[in-house]
PDB file of C-alpha atoms in Angstrom:
ATOM      1  CA  MET A  13      -9.464 -21.651  55.978  1.00  0.00           C
ATOM      2  CA  ASP A  14      -6.420 -22.291  58.088  1.00  0.00           C
ATOM      3  CA  GLU A  15      -6.496 -26.099  57.822  1.00  0.00           C
ATOM      4  CA  VAL A  16      -3.741 -26.232  55.241  1.00  0.00           C
ATOM      5  CA  PRO A  17      -0.406 -26.170  56.956  1.00  0.00           C
ATOM      6  CA  GLY A  18       2.211 -24.316  54.878  1.00  0.00           C
ATOM      7  CA  SER A  19       0.182 -22.140  53.010  1.00  0.00           C
ATOM      8  CA  VAL A  20       0.563 -18.442  52.891  1.00  0.00           C
ATOM      9  CA  GLY A  21       0.307 -16.716  56.246  1.00  0.00           C
ATOM     10  CA  THR A  22       1.133 -19.862  58.684  1.00  0.00           C
ATOM     11  CA  SER A  23       4.386 -20.301  60.545  1.00  0.00           C
ATOM     12  CA  ALA A  24       5.246 -23.375  58.576  1.00  0.00           C
ATOM     13  CA  SER A  25       5.181 -21.492  55.326  1.00  0.00           C
ATOM     14  CA  PHE A  26       7.619 -18.795  57.084  1.00  0.00           C
ATOM     15  CA  SER A  27       9.930 -21.748  57.896  1.00  0.00           C
ATOM     16  CA  LEU A  28       9.692 -22.719  54.389  1.00  0.00           C
ATOM     17  CA  ARG A  29      10.434 -19.429  52.804  1.00  0.00           C
ATOM     18  CA  LEU A  30      13.456 -18.798  55.198  1.00  0.00           C
ATOM     19  CA  GLY A  31      14.860 -22.138  54.235  1.00  0.00           C
ATOM     20  CA  GLN A  32      14.472 -21.146  50.580  1.00  0.00           C
ATOM     21  CA  THR A  33      16.334 -17.953  50.963  1.00  0.00           C
ATOM     22  CA  LEU A  34      19.364 -19.502  53.116  1.00  0.00           C
ATOM     23  CA  PHE A  35      19.674 -22.389  50.538  1.00  0.00           C
ATOM     24  CA  ALA A  36      19.474 -20.146  47.472  1.00  0.00           C
ATOM     25  CA  SER A  37      22.033 -17.747  49.295  1.00  0.00           C
ATOM     26  CA  ALA A  38      24.457 -20.549  49.947  1.00  0.00           C
ATOM     27  CA  SER A  39      24.022 -21.919  46.503  1.00  0.00           C
ATOM     28  CA  LEU A  40      24.700 -18.296  45.053  1.00  0.00           C
ATOM     29  CA  LEU A  41      27.850 -17.870  47.335  1.00  0.00           C
ATOM     30  CA  PHE A  42      29.422 -21.061  46.846  1.00  0.00           C
ATOM     31  CA  MET A  43      29.142 -20.641  42.957  1.00  0.00           C
ATOM     32  CA  SER A  44      30.071 -17.128  42.793  1.00  0.00           C
ATOM     33  CA  LEU A  45      32.888 -16.559  45.448  1.00  0.00           C
ATOM     34  CA  GLY A  46      36.270 -16.607  43.629  1.00  0.00           C
ATOM     35  CA  VAL A  47      35.147 -19.271  40.927  1.00  0.00           C
ATOM     36  CA  ASP A  48      34.973 -18.423  37.292  1.00  0.00           C
ATOM     37  CA  PHE A  49      31.529 -19.389  36.894  1.00  0.00           C
ATOM     38  CA  TYR A  50      30.871 -17.168  33.881  1.00  0.00           C
ATOM     39  CA  SER A  51      32.732 -19.263  31.505  1.00  0.00           C
ATOM     40  CA  TYR A  52      29.883 -21.986  31.597  1.00  0.00           C
ATOM     41  CA  THR A  53      26.369 -21.190  30.562  1.00  0.00           C
ATOM     42  CA  ALA A  54      24.856 -23.522  33.038  1.00  0.00           C
ATOM     43  CA  PHE A  55      26.620 -21.810  35.960  1.00  0.00           C
ATOM     44  CA  CYS A  56      25.488 -18.400  34.735  1.00  0.00           C
ATOM     45  CA  TYR A  57      21.951 -19.781  34.699  1.00  0.00           C
ATOM     46  CA  LEU A  58      22.208 -20.986  38.187  1.00  0.00           C
ATOM     47  CA  VAL A  59      23.443 -17.702  39.412  1.00  0.00           C
ATOM     48  CA  THR A  60      20.768 -15.767  37.540  1.00  0.00           C
ATOM     49  CA  ILE A  61      18.034 -17.925  38.972  1.00  0.00           C
ATOM     50  CA  MET A  62      19.335 -17.840  42.507  1.00  0.00           C
ATOM     51  CA  SER A  63      19.246 -14.082  42.371  1.00  0.00           C
ATOM     52  CA  LEU A  64      15.450 -14.186  41.440  1.00  0.00           C
ATOM     53  CA  VAL A  65      14.706 -16.938  44.060  1.00  0.00           C
ATOM     54  CA  ILE A  66      16.337 -14.748  47.040  1.00  0.00           C
ATOM     55  CA  PRO A  67      14.363 -11.617  46.881  1.00  0.00           C
ATOM     56  CA  TRP A  68      11.169 -13.549  46.027  1.00  0.00           C
ATOM     57  CA  SER A  69      11.485 -15.750  49.016  1.00  0.00           C
ATOM     58  CA  LEU A  70      12.510 -13.105  51.247  1.00  0.00           C
ATOM     59  CA  THR A  71       9.483 -10.925  50.346  1.00  0.00           C
ATOM     60  CA  LEU A  72       7.230 -13.755  51.029  1.00  0.00           C
ATOM     61  CA  ALA A  73       8.989 -14.712  54.250  1.00  0.00           C
ATOM     62  CA  LEU A  74       8.419 -11.049  55.430  1.00  0.00           C
ATOM     63  CA  VAL A  75       4.652 -11.333  54.432  1.00  0.00           C
ATOM     64  CA  ASP A  76       4.393 -14.557  56.203  1.00  0.00           C
ATOM     65  CA  GLY A  77       6.167 -13.163  59.317  1.00  0.00           C
ATOM     66  CA  TYR A  78       3.817 -10.143  59.310  1.00  0.00           C
ATOM     67  CA  SER A  79       0.744 -12.414  58.871  1.00  0.00           C
ATOM     68  CA  VAL A  80       1.706 -14.571  61.789  1.00  0.00           C
ATOM     69  CA  LEU A  81       2.334 -11.582  63.958  1.00  0.00           C
ATOM     70  CA  VAL A  82      -0.990  -9.831  63.185  1.00  0.00           C
ATOM     71  CA  LYS A  83      -2.995 -13.282  62.920  1.00  0.00           C
ATOM     72  CA  CYS A  84      -4.396 -12.080  59.586  1.00  0.00           C
ATOM     73  CA  PRO A  85      -3.514 -14.454  56.908  1.00  0.00           C
ATOM     74  CA  VAL A  86      -3.677 -13.397  53.025  1.00  0.00           C
ATOM     75  CA  ARG A  87      -6.734 -14.829  51.536  1.00  0.00           C
ATOM     76  CA  GLN A  88      -7.351 -12.524  48.531  1.00  0.00           C
ATOM     77  CA  PRO A  89      -7.707 -15.140  45.466  1.00  0.00           C
ATOM     78  CA  GLY A  90      -6.048 -12.789  43.249  1.00  0.00           C
ATOM     79  CA  ILE A  91      -2.835 -12.364  45.454  1.00  0.00           C
ATOM     80  CA  LEU A  92      -2.728 -15.944  46.126  1.00  0.00           C
ATOM     81  CA  LEU A  93      -2.871 -16.695  42.378  1.00  0.00           C
ATOM     82  CA  ILE A  94      -0.155 -14.590  41.708  1.00  0.00           C
ATOM     83  CA  ILE A  95       2.059 -16.174  44.671  1.00  0.00           C
ATOM     84  CA  VAL A  96       1.339 -19.730  43.370  1.00  0.00           C
ATOM     85  CA  PHE A  97       2.114 -18.920  39.634  1.00  0.00           C
ATOM     86  CA  GLY A  98       5.402 -17.243  40.924  1.00  0.00           C
ATOM     87  CA  ASP A  99       6.105 -20.164  43.075  1.00  0.00           C
ATOM     88  CA  TRP A 100       5.642 -22.688  40.227  1.00  0.00           C
ATOM     89  CA  VAL A 101       7.645 -20.896  37.841  1.00  0.00           C
ATOM     90  CA  LEU A 102      10.676 -20.269  40.314  1.00  0.00           C
ATOM     91  CA  SER A 103      10.574 -23.718  41.325  1.00  0.00           C
ATOM     92  CA  ILE A 104      10.579 -25.255  37.660  1.00  0.00           C
ATOM     93  CA  LEU A 105      13.591 -22.817  36.942  1.00  0.00           C
ATOM     94  CA  THR A 106      15.182 -23.618  40.054  1.00  0.00           C
ATOM     95  CA  LEU A 107      15.092 -27.361  39.103  1.00  0.00           C
ATOM     96  CA  ALA A 108      16.278 -26.686  35.675  1.00  0.00           C
ATOM     97  CA  ALA A 109      19.284 -24.682  36.908  1.00  0.00           C
ATOM     98  CA  ALA A 110      20.217 -27.390  39.434  1.00  0.00           C
ATOM     99  CA  CYS A 111      20.043 -30.249  37.001  1.00  0.00           C
ATOM    100  CA  SER A 112      22.111 -28.289  34.600  1.00  0.00           C
ATOM    101  CA  THR A 113      24.777 -27.668  37.218  1.00  0.00           C
ATOM    102  CA  VAL A 114      24.935 -31.023  38.364  1.00  0.00           C
ATOM    103  CA  SER A 115      25.162 -32.488  34.711  1.00  0.00           C
ATOM    104  CA  VAL A 116      27.980 -30.024  33.768  1.00  0.00           C
ATOM    105  CA  VAL A 117      29.932 -30.624  36.823  1.00  0.00           C
ATOM    106  CA  ASP A 118      29.651 -34.346  35.999  1.00  0.00           C
ATOM    107  CA  LEU A 119      30.834 -33.897  32.649  1.00  0.00           C
ATOM    108  CA  LEU A 120      33.849 -31.595  33.847  1.00  0.00           C
ATOM    109  CA  LEU A 121      34.699 -34.203  36.279  1.00  0.00           C
ATOM    110  CA  HIS A 122      34.812 -36.930  33.345  1.00  0.00           C
ATOM    111  CA  PHE A 123      37.486 -34.857  31.546  1.00  0.00           C
ATOM    112  CA  ASN A 124      39.784 -35.750  34.364  1.00  0.00           C
ATOM    113  CA  GLY A 125      40.478 -32.472  36.019  1.00  0.00           C
ATOM    114  CA  SER A 126      41.977 -30.256  33.111  1.00  0.00           C
ATOM    115  CA  TYR A 127      38.948 -28.294  33.199  1.00  0.00           C
ATOM    116  CA  CYS A 128      37.969 -28.406  36.778  1.00  0.00           C
ATOM    117  CA  PRO A 129      40.389 -28.205  39.823  1.00  0.00           C
ATOM    118  CA  PRO A 130      39.092 -30.537  42.552  1.00  0.00           C
ATOM    119  CA  LYS A 131      38.739 -27.434  44.651  1.00  0.00           C
ATOM    120  CA  PHE A 132      36.524 -25.652  42.459  1.00  0.00           C
ATOM    121  CA  CYS A 133      34.527 -28.679  41.433  1.00  0.00           C
ATOM    122  CA  SER A 134      33.488 -29.476  45.074  1.00  0.00           C
ATOM    123  CA  ARG A 135      32.253 -26.029  45.356  1.00  0.00           C
ATOM    124  CA  TYR A 136      30.148 -26.382  42.285  1.00  0.00           C
ATOM    125  CA  GLN A 137      28.750 -29.518  43.567  1.00  0.00           C
ATOM    126  CA  ILE A 138      27.845 -28.016  47.068  1.00  0.00           C
ATOM    127  CA  SER A 139      26.340 -25.171  45.295  1.00  0.00           C
ATOM    128  CA  ALA A 140      24.137 -27.469  43.206  1.00  0.00           C
ATOM    129  CA  ALA A 141      23.121 -29.398  46.220  1.00  0.00           C
ATOM    130  CA  MET A 142      22.069 -26.154  48.035  1.00  0.00           C
ATOM    131  CA  ALA A 143      20.075 -25.525  44.743  1.00  0.00           C
ATOM    132  CA  PHE A 144      18.267 -28.871  45.056  1.00  0.00           C
ATOM    133  CA  LEU A 145      17.377 -28.108  48.686  1.00  0.00           C
ATOM    134  CA  SER A 146      16.021 -24.932  47.885  1.00  0.00           C
ATOM    135  CA  TRP A 147      13.955 -26.137  44.918  1.00  0.00           C
ATOM    136  CA  PHE A 148      12.578 -28.976  47.164  1.00  0.00           C
ATOM    137  CA  MET A 149      11.298 -26.273  49.726  1.00  0.00           C
ATOM    138  CA  SER A 150      10.009 -24.065  46.918  1.00  0.00           C
ATOM    139  CA  LEU A 151       7.993 -27.050  45.429  1.00  0.00           C
ATOM    140  CA  ALA A 152       6.483 -27.701  48.921  1.00  0.00           C
ATOM    141  CA  SER A 153       5.422 -24.068  49.197  1.00  0.00           C
ATOM    142  CA  ALA A 154       3.790 -24.226  45.536  1.00  0.00           C
ATOM    143  CA  LEU A 155       2.048 -27.509  46.172  1.00  0.00           C
ATOM    144  CA  PHE A 156       0.505 -26.347  49.568  1.00  0.00           C
ATOM    145  CA  ASN A 157      -0.625 -23.047  48.123  1.00  0.00           C
ATOM    146  CA  LEU A 158      -1.983 -24.759  45.082  1.00  0.00           C
ATOM    147  CA  TRP A 159      -3.783 -27.216  47.364  1.00  0.00           C
ATOM    148  CA  LEU A 160      -5.475 -24.110  49.278  1.00  0.00           C
ATOM    149  CA  LEU A 161      -6.404 -22.169  45.854  1.00  0.00           C
ATOM    150  CA  PRO A 162      -9.541 -24.219  44.834  1.00  0.00           C
ATOM    151  CA  SER A 163     -11.155 -23.810  48.436  1.00  0.00           C
ATOM    152  CA  LEU A 164     -11.214 -19.955  47.997  1.00  0.00           C
TER     153      LEU A 164
ATOM    154  CA  MET B  18     -17.456 -34.429  38.027  1.00  0.00           C
ATOM    155  CA  ASP B  19     -16.724 -33.965  34.307  1.00  0.00           C
ATOM    156  CA  GLU B  20     -15.864 -30.131  34.391  1.00  0.00           C
ATOM    157  CA  VAL B  21     -12.163 -30.362  34.616  1.00  0.00           C
ATOM    158  CA  PRO B  22     -10.930 -30.726  30.810  1.00  0.00           C
ATOM    159  CA  GLY B  23      -7.679 -33.074  30.443  1.00  0.00           C
ATOM    160  CA  SER B  24      -8.251 -34.930  33.767  1.00  0.00           C
ATOM    161  CA  VAL B  25      -8.355 -38.763  33.474  1.00  0.00           C
ATOM    162  CA  GLY B  26     -10.936 -40.250  31.217  1.00  0.00           C
ATOM    163  CA  THR B  27     -11.453 -37.320  28.846  1.00  0.00           C
ATOM    164  CA  SER B  28     -10.593 -36.897  25.237  1.00  0.00           C
ATOM    165  CA  ALA B  29      -8.273 -33.875  26.168  1.00  0.00           C
ATOM    166  CA  SER B  30      -6.302 -36.216  28.469  1.00  0.00           C
ATOM    167  CA  PHE B  31      -6.265 -39.010  25.755  1.00  0.00           C
ATOM    168  CA  SER B  32      -4.615 -36.467  23.414  1.00  0.00           C
ATOM    169  CA  LEU B  33      -2.001 -35.304  26.009  1.00  0.00           C
ATOM    170  CA  ARG B  34      -1.111 -38.858  26.798  1.00  0.00           C
ATOM    171  CA  LEU B  35      -0.486 -39.536  23.024  1.00  0.00           C
ATOM    172  CA  GLY B  36       1.482 -36.547  22.789  1.00  0.00           C
ATOM    173  CA  GLN B  37       3.690 -37.512  25.528  1.00  0.00           C
ATOM    174  CA  THR B  38       4.166 -41.241  24.226  1.00  0.00           C
ATOM    175  CA  LEU B  39       4.905 -39.724  20.758  1.00  0.00           C
ATOM    176  CA  PHE B  40       7.330 -36.861  21.809  1.00  0.00           C
ATOM    177  CA  ALA B  41       8.944 -39.267  24.386  1.00  0.00           C
ATOM    178  CA  SER B  42       9.625 -41.963  21.729  1.00  0.00           C
ATOM    179  CA  ALA B  43      10.967 -39.397  19.254  1.00  0.00           C
ATOM    180  CA  SER B  44      13.333 -38.179  22.018  1.00  0.00           C
ATOM    181  CA  LEU B  45      14.523 -41.733  22.771  1.00  0.00           C
ATOM    182  CA  LEU B  46      14.940 -42.671  19.138  1.00  0.00           C
ATOM    183  CA  PHE B  47      16.926 -39.560  18.237  1.00  0.00           C
ATOM    184  CA  MET B  48      19.083 -40.275  21.344  1.00  0.00           C
ATOM    185  CA  SER B  49      19.717 -43.903  20.758  1.00  0.00           C
ATOM    186  CA  LEU B  50      19.969 -44.471  16.912  1.00  0.00           C
ATOM    187  CA  GLY B  51      23.445 -44.951  15.915  1.00  0.00           C
ATOM    188  CA  VAL B  52      24.841 -42.305  18.680  1.00  0.00           C
ATOM    189  CA  ASP B  53      27.186 -43.390  21.393  1.00  0.00           C
ATOM    190  CA  PHE B  54      24.982 -41.831  24.225  1.00  0.00           C
ATOM    191  CA  TYR B  55      26.393 -44.237  26.831  1.00  0.00           C
ATOM    192  CA  SER B  56      29.412 -42.291  27.115  1.00  0.00           C
ATOM    193  CA  TYR B  57      27.801 -39.557  29.114  1.00  0.00           C
ATOM    194  CA  THR B  58      25.796 -39.932  32.359  1.00  0.00           C
ATOM    195  CA  ALA B  59      23.122 -37.288  31.255  1.00  0.00           C
ATOM    196  CA  PHE B  60      22.238 -38.952  28.031  1.00  0.00           C
ATOM    197  CA  CYS B  61      21.936 -42.352  29.717  1.00  0.00           C
ATOM    198  CA  TYR B  62      19.649 -40.617  32.290  1.00  0.00           C
ATOM    199  CA  LEU B  63      17.276 -39.254  29.528  1.00  0.00           C
ATOM    200  CA  VAL B  64      17.329 -42.753  27.817  1.00  0.00           C
ATOM    201  CA  THR B  65      16.332 -44.183  31.137  1.00  0.00           C
ATOM    202  CA  ILE B  66      13.793 -41.768  31.918  1.00  0.00           C
ATOM    203  CA  MET B  67      12.083 -41.978  28.517  1.00  0.00           C
ATOM    204  CA  SER B  68      11.889 -45.781  28.770  1.00  0.00           C
ATOM    205  CA  LEU B  69       9.886 -45.064  32.033  1.00  0.00           C
ATOM    206  CA  VAL B  70       7.700 -42.477  30.511  1.00  0.00           C
ATOM    207  CA  ILE B  71       6.620 -44.368  27.111  1.00  0.00           C
ATOM    208  CA  PRO B  72       4.957 -47.238  28.781  1.00  0.00           C
ATOM    209  CA  TRP B  73       3.272 -44.994  31.480  1.00  0.00           C
ATOM    210  CA  SER B  74       1.811 -42.583  29.047  1.00  0.00           C
ATOM    211  CA  LEU B  75       0.754 -45.447  26.651  1.00  0.00           C
ATOM    212  CA  THR B  76      -1.023 -47.376  29.594  1.00  0.00           C
ATOM    213  CA  LEU B  77      -2.932 -44.314  30.615  1.00  0.00           C
ATOM    214  CA  ALA B  78      -3.957 -43.503  26.894  1.00  0.00           C
ATOM    215  CA  LEU B  79      -5.263 -46.712  26.732  1.00  0.00           C
ATOM    216  CA  VAL B  80      -7.204 -46.137  30.077  1.00  0.00           C
ATOM    217  CA  ASP B  81      -8.502 -42.809  28.616  1.00  0.00           C
ATOM    218  CA  GLY B  82      -9.500 -44.229  25.228  1.00  0.00           C
ATOM    219  CA  TYR B  83     -11.447 -46.982  26.993  1.00  0.00           C
ATOM    220  CA  SER B  84     -12.956 -44.393  29.336  1.00  0.00           C
ATOM    221  CA  VAL B  85     -13.948 -42.303  26.535  1.00  0.00           C
ATOM    222  CA  LEU B  86     -15.406 -45.274  24.562  1.00  0.00           C
ATOM    223  CA  VAL B  87     -17.636 -46.558  27.387  1.00  0.00           C
ATOM    224  CA  LYS B  88     -18.348 -43.173  28.810  1.00  0.00           C
ATOM    225  CA  CYS B  89     -17.364 -44.145  32.224  1.00  0.00           C
ATOM    226  CA  PRO B  90     -14.392 -42.156  33.632  1.00  0.00           C
ATOM    227  CA  VAL B  91     -12.286 -43.177  36.608  1.00  0.00           C
ATOM    228  CA  ARG B  92     -13.238 -41.475  39.709  1.00  0.00           C
ATOM    229  CA  GLN B  93     -11.806 -43.797  42.574  1.00  0.00           C
ATOM    230  CA  PRO B  94      -9.669 -41.426  44.714  1.00  0.00           C
ATOM    231  CA  GLY B  95      -7.118 -44.191  45.209  1.00  0.00           C
ATOM    232  CA  ILE B  96      -6.485 -44.560  41.571  1.00  0.00           C
ATOM    233  CA  LEU B  97      -6.385 -41.124  40.708  1.00  0.00           C
ATOM    234  CA  LEU B  98      -4.144 -40.393  43.552  1.00  0.00           C
ATOM    235  CA  ILE B  99      -1.516 -43.190  41.956  1.00  0.00           C
ATOM    236  CA  ILE B 100      -2.060 -41.364  38.606  1.00  0.00           C
ATOM    237  CA  VAL B 101      -1.284 -37.824  40.103  1.00  0.00           C
ATOM    238  CA  PHE B 102       1.767 -39.081  42.005  1.00  0.00           C
ATOM    239  CA  GLY B 103       3.147 -40.853  39.203  1.00  0.00           C
ATOM    240  CA  ASP B 104       2.662 -38.048  36.861  1.00  0.00           C
ATOM    241  CA  TRP B 105       4.380 -35.706  39.044  1.00  0.00           C
ATOM    242  CA  VAL B 106       7.464 -37.747  39.768  1.00  0.00           C
ATOM    243  CA  LEU B 107       7.730 -38.441  35.903  1.00  0.00           C
ATOM    244  CA  SER B 108       7.325 -34.888  34.954  1.00  0.00           C
ATOM    245  CA  ILE B 109      10.022 -33.726  37.378  1.00  0.00           C
ATOM    246  CA  LEU B 110      12.129 -36.428  36.213  1.00  0.00           C
ATOM    247  CA  THR B 111      11.645 -35.548  32.548  1.00  0.00           C
ATOM    248  CA  LEU B 112      12.323 -31.889  33.186  1.00  0.00           C
ATOM    249  CA  ALA B 113      15.579 -32.934  35.020  1.00  0.00           C
ATOM    250  CA  ALA B 114      16.741 -35.395  32.102  1.00  0.00           C
ATOM    251  CA  ALA B 115      15.826 -32.634  29.565  1.00  0.00           C
ATOM    252  CA  CYS B 116      18.019 -29.846  31.075  1.00  0.00           C
ATOM    253  CA  SER B 117      20.757 -32.143  31.795  1.00  0.00           C
ATOM    254  CA  THR B 118      20.926 -33.060  28.302  1.00  0.00           C
ATOM    255  CA  VAL B 119      20.730 -29.504  26.972  1.00  0.00           C
ATOM    256  CA  SER B 120      23.479 -28.307  29.250  1.00  0.00           C
ATOM    257  CA  VAL B 121      25.770 -31.072  28.260  1.00  0.00           C
ATOM    258  CA  VAL B 122      25.061 -30.481  24.662  1.00  0.00           C
ATOM    259  CA  ASP B 123      25.777 -26.946  25.347  1.00  0.00           C
ATOM    260  CA  LEU B 124      29.205 -27.925  26.936  1.00  0.00           C
ATOM    261  CA  LEU B 125      30.284 -30.171  24.272  1.00  0.00           C
ATOM    262  CA  LEU B 126      29.607 -27.697  21.594  1.00  0.00           C
ATOM    263  CA  HIS B 127      31.714 -25.129  23.806  1.00  0.00           C
ATOM    264  CA  PHE B 128      34.653 -27.527  23.238  1.00  0.00           C
ATOM    265  CA  ASN B 129      34.538 -26.849  19.656  1.00  0.00           C
ATOM    266  CA  GLY B 130      33.441 -30.057  18.002  1.00  0.00           C
ATOM    267  CA  SER B 131      36.333 -32.222  19.313  1.00  0.00           C
ATOM    268  CA  TYR B 132      33.954 -33.984  21.503  1.00  0.00           C
ATOM    269  CA  CYS B 133      30.746 -33.831  19.436  1.00  0.00           C
ATOM    270  CA  PRO B 134      30.548 -33.953  15.675  1.00  0.00           C
ATOM    271  CA  PRO B 135      27.938 -31.660  14.278  1.00  0.00           C
ATOM    272  CA  LYS B 136      25.695 -34.384  12.992  1.00  0.00           C
ATOM    273  CA  PHE B 137      25.509 -35.953  16.480  1.00  0.00           C
ATOM    274  CA  CYS B 138      25.188 -32.925  18.337  1.00  0.00           C
ATOM    275  CA  SER B 139      21.987 -31.695  16.384  1.00  0.00           C
ATOM    276  CA  ARG B 140      20.689 -35.075  17.095  1.00  0.00           C
ATOM    277  CA  TYR B 141      21.207 -34.596  20.726  1.00  0.00           C
ATOM    278  CA  GLN B 142      19.511 -31.114  20.649  1.00  0.00           C
ATOM    279  CA  ILE B 143      16.430 -32.534  18.664  1.00  0.00           C
ATOM    280  CA  SER B 144      16.129 -35.327  21.376  1.00  0.00           C
ATOM    281  CA  ALA B 145      16.275 -32.677  24.171  1.00  0.00           C
ATOM    282  CA  ALA B 146      13.746 -30.543  22.286  1.00  0.00           C
ATOM    283  CA  MET B 147      11.290 -33.705  22.244  1.00  0.00           C
ATOM    284  CA  ALA B 148      11.980 -34.274  25.951  1.00  0.00           C
ATOM    285  CA  PHE B 149      11.019 -30.617  26.822  1.00  0.00           C
ATOM    286  CA  LEU B 150       7.848 -31.117  24.771  1.00  0.00           C
ATOM    287  CA  SER B 151       7.056 -34.278  26.444  1.00  0.00           C
ATOM    288  CA  TRP B 152       7.664 -32.796  29.808  1.00  0.00           C
ATOM    289  CA  PHE B 153       5.221 -29.924  28.950  1.00  0.00           C
ATOM    290  CA  MET B 154       2.409 -32.187  28.229  1.00  0.00           C
ATOM    291  CA  SER B 155       3.289 -34.295  31.295  1.00  0.00           C
ATOM    292  CA  LEU B 156       3.123 -31.259  33.586  1.00  0.00           C
ATOM    293  CA  ALA B 157      -0.348 -30.133  31.997  1.00  0.00           C
ATOM    294  CA  SER B 158      -1.585 -33.796  32.824  1.00  0.00           C
ATOM    295  CA  ALA B 159      -0.378 -33.625  36.256  1.00  0.00           C
ATOM    296  CA  LEU B 160      -1.836 -30.212  36.917  1.00  0.00           C
ATOM    297  CA  PHE B 161      -5.219 -31.135  35.673  1.00  0.00           C
ATOM    298  CA  ASN B 162      -5.419 -34.261  37.656  1.00  0.00           C
ATOM    299  CA  LEU B 163      -4.197 -32.512  40.762  1.00  0.00           C
ATOM    300  CA  TRP B 164      -6.920 -29.745  40.266  1.00  0.00           C
ATOM    301  CA  LEU B 165      -9.653 -32.538  40.165  1.00  0.00           C
ATOM    302  CA  LEU B 166      -8.260 -34.291  43.109  1.00  0.00           C
ATOM    303  CA  PRO B 167      -9.729 -32.028  45.959  1.00  0.00           C
ATOM    304  CA  SER B 168     -13.136 -32.096  44.572  1.00  0.00           C
ATOM    305  CA  LEU B 169     -13.377 -36.040  45.108  1.00  0.00           C
TER     306      LEU B 169
END
C-alpha cells in the first residue's frame, strides 16, 4: 500500500503539507499587513481562502508527521475520501482566489497607479504568487491521494 | 472495462463533450461580439482559452460519437493518458480564465459604470457564467477519465 509517494502518511506528503502551510501563510501576511485589502472583493476572497487553507494543511501535516513517526499510515477509505474531497475543494478555491487576485492587480496597474501605489501593488503580486505556489502543492497532494483511493 | 460512466467512448462522455463545446462557444460569442474585450488582459485570456477548448471538446465529441456508434471504446493507455492530461490542463486554464473574468467584471462595476456600460457588463457576466459551466463539465470528464486510468 505504501507505493504511492506523496499520499497521506508519507514523508513526501508531510513536506507538501508544510509547504502549503508556509506559502499560504506568506500569501496571507503579504496581503493583510498594512494593506487595505478589504476594498476589493477578490482580495477579501483570497484572505478568506488562505485562512481556510492554513488550518487544513497544518492539521494534515500533524497527522502525516505522527504517521511517519509511529510508522502507521492512515488507510481507512472513509477518512481518505474526506481528505481527498477537502483537498480538491480547497485546491480549486485556491486557484480561483489566486487568479482573481492576479487579474485584479493587473487591472489596477492598468489604471496607471491612481488606485494602486507601487509599494502596495508589488505586495499584492507577491501574495498572489505565494497563493499559486500553495495551489500547486495542494493539487499535488490531491492528485497523489486520488491516485491511492481506487487501490483501497 | 465499461463500468465507469462518463469515460471516453460512452454516451455520457459524448453529452459532456457536447455541453463543453456549446458553453465554450456561448462564452466566446458573448465575450467577442461587438464588445471591446481586447482592452483587458483577462478578457483576451478568456477568449484564447475558449478558442482552445472548442476544438478539443469537439474532436473528443466526434471520437465519442464514433465509439458509441461502432461500439468499440478507446482503451489504449497512451491515448487515454493524452486525453486525461489535456482535459486537466484545459480544465485548470478554463477555471483560471473564468475567475479572472468574474473578478475583473466585479472591479469594473465597482468603478461605478465609467469603464463598463451596463449593457456590456452583463454580457461579460454571462460569458463568465458560461465559462464556469464549461469548466464544470470539463472537470467531470477529467475526473471520470482519471478514475478509469489506474484500471488499465
